[in-house]
Short mmCIF file of C-alpha atoms and ligand atoms in Angstrom, two decimals:
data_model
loop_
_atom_site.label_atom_id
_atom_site.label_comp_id
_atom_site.label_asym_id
_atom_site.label_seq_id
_atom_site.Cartn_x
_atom_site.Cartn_y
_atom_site.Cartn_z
CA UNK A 450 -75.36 38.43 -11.19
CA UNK A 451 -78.35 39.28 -13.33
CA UNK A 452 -80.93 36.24 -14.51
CA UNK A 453 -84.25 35.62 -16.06
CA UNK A 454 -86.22 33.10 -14.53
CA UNK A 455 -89.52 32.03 -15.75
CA UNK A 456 -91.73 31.00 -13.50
CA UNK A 457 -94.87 28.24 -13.90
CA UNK A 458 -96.90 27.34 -10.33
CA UNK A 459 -99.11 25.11 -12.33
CA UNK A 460 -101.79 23.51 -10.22
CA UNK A 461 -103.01 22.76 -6.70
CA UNK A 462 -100.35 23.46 -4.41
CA UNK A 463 -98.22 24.43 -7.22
CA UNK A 464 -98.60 28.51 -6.85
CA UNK A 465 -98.68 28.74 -2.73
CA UNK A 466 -95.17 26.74 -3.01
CA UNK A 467 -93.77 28.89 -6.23
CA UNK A 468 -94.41 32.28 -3.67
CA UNK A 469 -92.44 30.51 -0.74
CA UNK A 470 -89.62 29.75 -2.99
CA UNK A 471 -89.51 33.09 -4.92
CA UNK A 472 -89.19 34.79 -2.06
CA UNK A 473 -86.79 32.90 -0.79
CA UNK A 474 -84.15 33.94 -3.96
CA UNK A 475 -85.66 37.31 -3.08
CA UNK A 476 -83.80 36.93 0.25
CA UNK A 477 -81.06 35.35 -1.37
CA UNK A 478 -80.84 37.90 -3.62
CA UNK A 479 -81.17 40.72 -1.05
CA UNK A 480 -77.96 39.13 0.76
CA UNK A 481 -75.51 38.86 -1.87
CA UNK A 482 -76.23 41.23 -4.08
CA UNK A 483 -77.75 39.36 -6.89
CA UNK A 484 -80.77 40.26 -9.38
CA UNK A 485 -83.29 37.74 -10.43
CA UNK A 486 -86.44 39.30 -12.69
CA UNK A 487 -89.11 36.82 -12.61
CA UNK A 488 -91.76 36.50 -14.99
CA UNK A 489 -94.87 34.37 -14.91
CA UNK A 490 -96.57 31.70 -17.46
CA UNK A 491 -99.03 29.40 -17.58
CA UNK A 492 -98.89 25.32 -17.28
CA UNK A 493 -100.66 22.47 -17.26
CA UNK A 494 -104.63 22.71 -16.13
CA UNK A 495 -104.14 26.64 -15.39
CA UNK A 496 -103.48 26.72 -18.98
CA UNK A 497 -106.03 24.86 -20.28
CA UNK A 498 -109.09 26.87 -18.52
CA UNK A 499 -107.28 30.22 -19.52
CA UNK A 500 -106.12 29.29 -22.87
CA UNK A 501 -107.32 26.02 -23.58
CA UNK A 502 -104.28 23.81 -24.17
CA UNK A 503 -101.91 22.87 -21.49
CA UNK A 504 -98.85 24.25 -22.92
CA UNK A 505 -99.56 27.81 -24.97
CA UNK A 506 -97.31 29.00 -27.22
CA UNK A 507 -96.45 32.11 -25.31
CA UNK A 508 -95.30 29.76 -22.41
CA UNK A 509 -92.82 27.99 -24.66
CA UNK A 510 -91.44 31.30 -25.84
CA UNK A 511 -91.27 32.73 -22.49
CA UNK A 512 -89.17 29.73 -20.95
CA UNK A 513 -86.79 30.20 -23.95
CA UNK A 514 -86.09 33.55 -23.37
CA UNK A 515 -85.19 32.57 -19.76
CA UNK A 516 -82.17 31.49 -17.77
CA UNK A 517 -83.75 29.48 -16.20
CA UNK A 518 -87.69 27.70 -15.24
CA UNK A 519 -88.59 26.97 -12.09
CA UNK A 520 -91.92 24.68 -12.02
CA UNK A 521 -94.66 24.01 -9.61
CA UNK A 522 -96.88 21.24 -10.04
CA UNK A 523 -99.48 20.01 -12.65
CA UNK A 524 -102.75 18.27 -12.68
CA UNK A 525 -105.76 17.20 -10.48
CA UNK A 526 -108.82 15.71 -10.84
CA UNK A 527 -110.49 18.80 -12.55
CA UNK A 528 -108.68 17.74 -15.86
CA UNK A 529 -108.44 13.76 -15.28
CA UNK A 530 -111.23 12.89 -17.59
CA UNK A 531 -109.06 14.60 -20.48
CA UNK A 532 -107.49 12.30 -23.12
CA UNK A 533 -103.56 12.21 -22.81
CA UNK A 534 -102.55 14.76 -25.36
CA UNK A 535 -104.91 17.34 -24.13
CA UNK A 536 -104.49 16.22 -20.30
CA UNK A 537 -102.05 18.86 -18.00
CA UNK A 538 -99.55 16.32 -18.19
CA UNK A 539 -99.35 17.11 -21.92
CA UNK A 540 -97.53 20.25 -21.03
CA UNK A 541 -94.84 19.16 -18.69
CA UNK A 542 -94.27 16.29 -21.11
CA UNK A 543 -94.22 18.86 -23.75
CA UNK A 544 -91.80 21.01 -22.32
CA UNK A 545 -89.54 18.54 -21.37
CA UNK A 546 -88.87 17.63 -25.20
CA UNK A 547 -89.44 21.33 -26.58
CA UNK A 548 -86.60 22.58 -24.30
CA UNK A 549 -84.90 19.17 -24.93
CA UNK A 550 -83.99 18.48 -21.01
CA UNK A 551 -82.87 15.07 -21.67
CA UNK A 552 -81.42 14.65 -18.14
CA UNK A 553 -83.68 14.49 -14.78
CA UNK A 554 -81.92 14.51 -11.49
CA UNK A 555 -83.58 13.01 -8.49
CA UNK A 556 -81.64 13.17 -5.61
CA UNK A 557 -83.13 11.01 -2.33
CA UNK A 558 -81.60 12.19 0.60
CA UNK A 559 -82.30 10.96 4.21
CA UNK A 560 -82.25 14.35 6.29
CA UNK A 561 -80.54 13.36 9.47
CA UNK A 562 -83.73 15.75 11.52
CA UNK A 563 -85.91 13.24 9.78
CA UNK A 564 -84.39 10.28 10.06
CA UNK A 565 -87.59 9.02 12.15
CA UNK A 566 -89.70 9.71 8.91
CA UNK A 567 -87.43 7.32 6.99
CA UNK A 568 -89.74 4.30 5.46
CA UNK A 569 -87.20 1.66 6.55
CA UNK A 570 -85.30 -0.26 9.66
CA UNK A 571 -82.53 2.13 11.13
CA UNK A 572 -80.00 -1.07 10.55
CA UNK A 573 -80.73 -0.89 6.91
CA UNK A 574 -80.51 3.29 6.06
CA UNK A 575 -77.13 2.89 8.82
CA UNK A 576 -75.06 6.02 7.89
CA UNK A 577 -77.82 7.76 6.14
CA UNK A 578 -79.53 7.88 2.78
CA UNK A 579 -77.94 9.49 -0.04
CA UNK A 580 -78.61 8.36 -3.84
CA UNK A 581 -78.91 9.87 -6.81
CA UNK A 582 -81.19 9.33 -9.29
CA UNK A 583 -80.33 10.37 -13.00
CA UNK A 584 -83.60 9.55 -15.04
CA UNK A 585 -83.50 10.04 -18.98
CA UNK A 586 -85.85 12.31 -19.89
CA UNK A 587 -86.96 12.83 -23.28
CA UNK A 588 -86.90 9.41 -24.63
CA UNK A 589 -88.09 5.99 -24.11
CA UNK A 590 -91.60 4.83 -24.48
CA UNK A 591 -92.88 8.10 -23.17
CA UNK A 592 -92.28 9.74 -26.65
CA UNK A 593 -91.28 6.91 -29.25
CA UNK A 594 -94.00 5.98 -32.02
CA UNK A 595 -95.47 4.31 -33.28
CA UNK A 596 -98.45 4.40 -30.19
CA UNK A 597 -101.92 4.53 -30.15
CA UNK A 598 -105.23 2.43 -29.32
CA UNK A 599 -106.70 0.68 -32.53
CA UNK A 600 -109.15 -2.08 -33.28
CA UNK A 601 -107.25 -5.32 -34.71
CA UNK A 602 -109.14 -8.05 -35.49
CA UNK A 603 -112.34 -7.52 -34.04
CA UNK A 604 -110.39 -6.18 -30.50
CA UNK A 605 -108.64 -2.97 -29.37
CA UNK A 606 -105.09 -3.11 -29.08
CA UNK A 607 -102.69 -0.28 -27.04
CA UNK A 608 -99.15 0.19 -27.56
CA UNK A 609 -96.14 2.50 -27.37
CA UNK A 610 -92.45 1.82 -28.51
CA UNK A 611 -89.72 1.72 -26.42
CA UNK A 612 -87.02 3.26 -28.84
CA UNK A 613 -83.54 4.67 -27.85
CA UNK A 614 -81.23 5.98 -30.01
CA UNK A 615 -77.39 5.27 -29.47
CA UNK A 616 -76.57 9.81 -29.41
CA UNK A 617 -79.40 9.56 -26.83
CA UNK A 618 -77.94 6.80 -24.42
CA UNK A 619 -74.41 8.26 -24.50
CA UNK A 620 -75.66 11.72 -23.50
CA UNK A 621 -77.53 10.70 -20.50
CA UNK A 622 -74.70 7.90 -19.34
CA UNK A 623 -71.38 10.69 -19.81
CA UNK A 624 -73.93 12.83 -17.36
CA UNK A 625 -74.49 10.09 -14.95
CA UNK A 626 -70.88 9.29 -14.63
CA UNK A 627 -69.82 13.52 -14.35
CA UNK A 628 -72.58 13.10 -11.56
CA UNK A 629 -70.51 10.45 -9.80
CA UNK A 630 -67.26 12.17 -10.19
CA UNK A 631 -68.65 14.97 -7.76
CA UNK A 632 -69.95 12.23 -5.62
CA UNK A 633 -68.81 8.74 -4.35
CA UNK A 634 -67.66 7.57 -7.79
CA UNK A 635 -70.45 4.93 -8.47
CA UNK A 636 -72.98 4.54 -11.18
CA UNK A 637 -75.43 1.78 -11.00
CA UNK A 638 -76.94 1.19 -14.58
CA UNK A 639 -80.92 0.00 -14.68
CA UNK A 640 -82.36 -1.48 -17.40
CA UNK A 641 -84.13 -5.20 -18.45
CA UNK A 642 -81.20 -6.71 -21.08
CA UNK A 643 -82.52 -10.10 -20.09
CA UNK A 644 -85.77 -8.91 -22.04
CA UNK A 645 -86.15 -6.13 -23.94
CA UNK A 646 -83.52 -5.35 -27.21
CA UNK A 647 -83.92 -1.51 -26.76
CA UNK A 648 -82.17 -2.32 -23.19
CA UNK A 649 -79.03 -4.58 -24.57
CA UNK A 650 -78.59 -0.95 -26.71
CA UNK A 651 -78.68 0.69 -23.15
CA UNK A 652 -76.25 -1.54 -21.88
CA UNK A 653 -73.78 -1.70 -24.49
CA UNK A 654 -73.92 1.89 -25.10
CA UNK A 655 -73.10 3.11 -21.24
CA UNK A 656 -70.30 0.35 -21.00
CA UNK A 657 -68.77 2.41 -23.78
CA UNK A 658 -68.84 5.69 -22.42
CA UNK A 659 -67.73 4.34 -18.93
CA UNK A 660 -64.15 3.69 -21.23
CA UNK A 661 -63.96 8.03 -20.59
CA UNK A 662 -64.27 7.32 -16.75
CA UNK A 663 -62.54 4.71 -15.77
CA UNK A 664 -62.18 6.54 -12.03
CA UNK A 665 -65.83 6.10 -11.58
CA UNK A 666 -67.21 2.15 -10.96
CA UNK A 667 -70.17 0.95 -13.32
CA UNK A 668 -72.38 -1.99 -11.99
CA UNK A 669 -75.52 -2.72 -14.04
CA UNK A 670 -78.80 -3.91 -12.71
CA UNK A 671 -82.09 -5.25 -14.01
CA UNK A 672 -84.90 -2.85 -13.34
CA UNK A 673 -86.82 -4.95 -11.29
CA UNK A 674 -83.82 -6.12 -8.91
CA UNK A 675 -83.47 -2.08 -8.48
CA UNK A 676 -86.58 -1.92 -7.42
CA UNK A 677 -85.77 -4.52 -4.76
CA UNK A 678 -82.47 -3.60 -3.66
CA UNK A 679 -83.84 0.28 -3.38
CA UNK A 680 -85.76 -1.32 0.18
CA UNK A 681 -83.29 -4.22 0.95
CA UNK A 682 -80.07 -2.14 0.74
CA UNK A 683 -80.24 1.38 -0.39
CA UNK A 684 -76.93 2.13 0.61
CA UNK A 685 -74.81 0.46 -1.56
CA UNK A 686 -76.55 2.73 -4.05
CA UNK A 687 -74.06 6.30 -5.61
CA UNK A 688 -75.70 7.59 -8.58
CA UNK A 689 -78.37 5.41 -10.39
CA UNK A 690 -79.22 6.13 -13.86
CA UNK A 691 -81.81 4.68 -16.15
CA UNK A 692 -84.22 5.09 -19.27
CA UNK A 693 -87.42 7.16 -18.91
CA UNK A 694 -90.07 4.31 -17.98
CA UNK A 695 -87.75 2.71 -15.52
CA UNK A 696 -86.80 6.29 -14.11
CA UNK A 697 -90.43 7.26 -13.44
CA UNK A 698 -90.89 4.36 -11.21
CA UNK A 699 -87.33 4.10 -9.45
CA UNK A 700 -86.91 7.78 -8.98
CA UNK A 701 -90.28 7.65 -6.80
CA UNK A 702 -89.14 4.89 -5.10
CA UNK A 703 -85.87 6.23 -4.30
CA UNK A 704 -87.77 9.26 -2.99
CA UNK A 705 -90.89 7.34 -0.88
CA UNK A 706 -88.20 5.64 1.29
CA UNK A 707 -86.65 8.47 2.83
CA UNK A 708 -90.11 9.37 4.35
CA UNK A 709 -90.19 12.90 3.17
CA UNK A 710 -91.33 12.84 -0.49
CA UNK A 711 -92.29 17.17 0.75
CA UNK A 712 -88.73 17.64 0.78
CA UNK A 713 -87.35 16.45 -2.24
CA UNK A 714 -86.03 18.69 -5.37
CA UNK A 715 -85.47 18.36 -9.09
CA UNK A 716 -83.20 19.19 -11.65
CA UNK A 717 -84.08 18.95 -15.68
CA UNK A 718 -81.14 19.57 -17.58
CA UNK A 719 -80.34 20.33 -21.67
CA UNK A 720 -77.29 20.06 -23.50
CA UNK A 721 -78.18 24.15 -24.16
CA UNK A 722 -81.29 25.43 -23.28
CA UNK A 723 -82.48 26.34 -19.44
CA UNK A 724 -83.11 23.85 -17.31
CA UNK A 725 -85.93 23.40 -15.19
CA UNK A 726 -86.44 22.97 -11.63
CA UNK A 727 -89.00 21.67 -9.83
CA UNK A 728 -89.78 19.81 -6.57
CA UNK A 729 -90.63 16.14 -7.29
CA UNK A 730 -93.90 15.97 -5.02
CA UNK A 731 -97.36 16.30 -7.34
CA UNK A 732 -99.57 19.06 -7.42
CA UNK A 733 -102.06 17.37 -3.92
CA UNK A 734 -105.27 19.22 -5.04
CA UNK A 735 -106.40 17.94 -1.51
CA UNK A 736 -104.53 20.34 0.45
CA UNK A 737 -104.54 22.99 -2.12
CA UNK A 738 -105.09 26.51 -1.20
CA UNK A 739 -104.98 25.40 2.55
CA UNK A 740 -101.56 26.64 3.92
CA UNK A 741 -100.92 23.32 4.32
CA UNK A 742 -98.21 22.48 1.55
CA UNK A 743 -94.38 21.73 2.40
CA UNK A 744 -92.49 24.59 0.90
CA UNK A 745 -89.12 23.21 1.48
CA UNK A 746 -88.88 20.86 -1.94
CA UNK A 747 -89.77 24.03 -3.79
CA UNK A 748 -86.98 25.85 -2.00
CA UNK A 749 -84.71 23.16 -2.53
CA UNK A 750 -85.20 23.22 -5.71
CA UNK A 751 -84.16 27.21 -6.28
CA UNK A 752 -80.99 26.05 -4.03
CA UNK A 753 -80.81 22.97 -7.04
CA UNK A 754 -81.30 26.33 -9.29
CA UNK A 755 -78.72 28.45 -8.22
CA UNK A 756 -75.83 25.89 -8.15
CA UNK A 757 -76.80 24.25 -11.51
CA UNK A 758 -78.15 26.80 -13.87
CA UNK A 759 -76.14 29.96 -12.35
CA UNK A 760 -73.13 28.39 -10.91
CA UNK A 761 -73.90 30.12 -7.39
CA UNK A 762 -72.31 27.62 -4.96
CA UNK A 763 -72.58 29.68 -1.73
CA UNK A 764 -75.72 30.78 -1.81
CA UNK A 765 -77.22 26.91 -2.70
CA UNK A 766 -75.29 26.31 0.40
CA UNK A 767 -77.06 29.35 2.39
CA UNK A 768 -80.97 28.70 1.46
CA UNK A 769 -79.70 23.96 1.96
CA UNK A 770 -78.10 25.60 5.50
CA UNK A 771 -81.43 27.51 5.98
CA UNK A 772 -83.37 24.78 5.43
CA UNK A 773 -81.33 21.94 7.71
CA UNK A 774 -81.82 24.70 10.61
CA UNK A 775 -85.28 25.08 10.60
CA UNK A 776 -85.26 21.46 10.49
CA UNK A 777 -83.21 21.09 13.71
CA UNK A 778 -84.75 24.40 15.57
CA UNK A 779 -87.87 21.76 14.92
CA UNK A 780 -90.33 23.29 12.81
CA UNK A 781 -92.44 20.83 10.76
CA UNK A 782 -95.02 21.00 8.19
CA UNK A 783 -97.88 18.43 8.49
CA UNK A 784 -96.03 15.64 5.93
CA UNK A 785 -93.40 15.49 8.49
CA UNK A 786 -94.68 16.24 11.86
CA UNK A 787 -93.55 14.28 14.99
CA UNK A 788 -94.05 14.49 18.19
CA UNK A 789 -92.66 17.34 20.49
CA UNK A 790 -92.20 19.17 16.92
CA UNK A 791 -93.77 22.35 15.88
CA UNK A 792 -96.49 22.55 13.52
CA UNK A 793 -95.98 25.01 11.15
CA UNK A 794 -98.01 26.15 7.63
CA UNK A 795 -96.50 26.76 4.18
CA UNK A 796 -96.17 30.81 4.33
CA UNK A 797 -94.59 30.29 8.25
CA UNK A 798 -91.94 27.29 6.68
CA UNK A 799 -91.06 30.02 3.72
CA UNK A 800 -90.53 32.97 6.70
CA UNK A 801 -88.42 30.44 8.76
CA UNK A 802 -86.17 29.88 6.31
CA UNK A 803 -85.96 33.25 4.84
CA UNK A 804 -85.06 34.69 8.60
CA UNK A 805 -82.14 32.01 8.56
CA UNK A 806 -80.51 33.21 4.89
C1 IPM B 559 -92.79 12.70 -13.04
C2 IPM B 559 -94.27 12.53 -13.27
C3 IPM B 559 -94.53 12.73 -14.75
C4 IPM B 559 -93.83 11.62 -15.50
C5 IPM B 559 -96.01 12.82 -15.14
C6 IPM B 559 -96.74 13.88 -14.32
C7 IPM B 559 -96.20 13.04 -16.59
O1 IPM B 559 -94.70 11.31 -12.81
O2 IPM B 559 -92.26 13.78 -13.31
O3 IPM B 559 -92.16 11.75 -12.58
O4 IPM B 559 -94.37 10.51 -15.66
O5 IPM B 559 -92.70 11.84 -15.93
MG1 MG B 560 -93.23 10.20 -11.78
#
């Protein structure tokens, strides 16, 4: 197989990551005979000093011609005093609704070597951790107008619009329940019906669509009882998907509890256009440039790559394989060191796992 990738490290710990995981589908590559050019672009605050906004044309263009983005990080405190359209946010934001990836998958897993990282009682993760988030992506408050800060009446006022279209709803629910279909056959539906208008839309919408799927169980849940139940009882918990706002916050949540927000990947997918892949950790301009980072999310998220964007089931399998036995031959990055473990740096974690492809 031949593929285009495009590649965007981004900021802080964004590039040293992007190397480990290139070189990783190098060694995938290398093993079963595959061909992946990369090319390079520029994102978010590496954008704006080189070219002054955070998303350049040429980087749009770039991704399109791709098969494929893969995404490091964006942001830092360089670039925080920015206003939001100009901020390195802008550009992932931007991407997301240029390339129209209406569709983010989160998944939280509990890695069995780490289950002593895991935020939460051992009686209450039991079997293990293993939830999906499926976040909309391109909708919701995050992009609906009117929004702005004006003076009313003598005062300033903020606001954004939380707007979903029915097309927009359907999309991301007949995703959510393929999702399930693969996995335990359970979608949890999040919203706040007892409040908001745009989520009785939500609600009604995905209730129609579950009609199709009538092998796969729907619950729904208000937002804020998610948010509870995500600590209280996690396990009861398939495939979870939401609207943007709620997504943001759950999504993290989801992630926080399994102790190892380092490991975690991402998927971004379109109805036609690449998708993009990136791990779900920030850019942590304090350990930038240090050999310091976690690698694996990155990795994880070419593994995401290969078995979503290029259909290349065994060899996601060989670099998750890779990963799990580093994990268990003990080697540990500083986010999830533990005693009698061994310490390890980001270029070291990417040559562990490349040794075991
Ligand atoms: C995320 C991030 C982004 C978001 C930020 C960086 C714009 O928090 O991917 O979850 O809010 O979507
Ligand atoms: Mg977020």
């Amino acid at each position: 197989m031949n593929k285009k990738i495009c590649l965007l490290p981004g900021d802080g710990i964004g590039p040293e990551i992007i190397n480990e995981a290139v070189q990783t589908i190098d060694a995938v590559a290398r093993r079963f005979g595959h061909t992946f050019s990369c090319k390079t672009a520029l994102i978010g605050g590496a954008a704006i000093d080189a070219k002054g906004v955070p998303l350049p044309a040429e980087t749009l263009a770039a991704c399109k011609a791709s098969d494929a983005v893969f995404l490091g990080a964006v942001g830092g405190p360089k670039w925080d005093q920015l206003d939001n359209k100009s901020r390195p946010e802008a550009g992932l934001l931007g991407i997301r609704k240029e390339l129209e990836l209406f569709a983010n998958l989160r998944p939280a897993i509990l890695f069995p070597e780490l289950a002593g990282a895991c935020l939460l009682r051992p009686d209450i993760v039991r079997a293990g951790l293993d939830i999906m988030v499926v976040r909309e992506l391109t909708g919701c408050v995050y992009f609906g107008q009117p929004r702005g800060i004006e003076t009313r009446d003598g005062e300033r006022v903020g606001f954004n619009t939380m707007i979903y279209r029915e097309h927009e709803i359907r999309r991301i629910a007949k995703l959510a329940f393929e999702t399930a279909r693969l996995r335990r056959k359970k979608v949890c539906s999040c919203d706040k019906a007892n409040v908001l208008d745009v989520s009785r839309l939500w609600r009604d919408v995905v209730s129609e669509v579950h009609k199709d799927f009538q092998d796969v169980e729907l619950t729904h849940m208000y937002a804020d009882n998610a948010a509870m139940q995500l600590v209280r009882d996690p396990v009861q918990f398939d495939v979870l998907v939401t609207g943007n706002l709620f997504g943001d916050i759950l999504s993290d949540e989801a992630a926080v509890i399994t102790g190892s927000l380092g490991m975690l990947p991402s998927a971004s997918l379109g109805a036609k256009s690449p998708g993009l892949f990136e791990p779900i950790h920030g850019s942590a301009p304090d350990i930038a440039g240090q050999d310091k980072a976690n690698p694996l999310a990155a990795i994880l998220s070419m593994s995401m790559m290969l078995r979503l964007a290029f259909g290349l089931e065994k060899e996601a399998d060989a670099v998750e394989n890779a990963v799990r036995i580093c994990l268990k031959d003990g080697y540990r990055t500083g986010d999830i060191m533990e005693a009698d473990k061994i310490l390890v740096g980001t270029s070291k974690m990417g040559e562990l796992v490349r040794e075991r492809i």
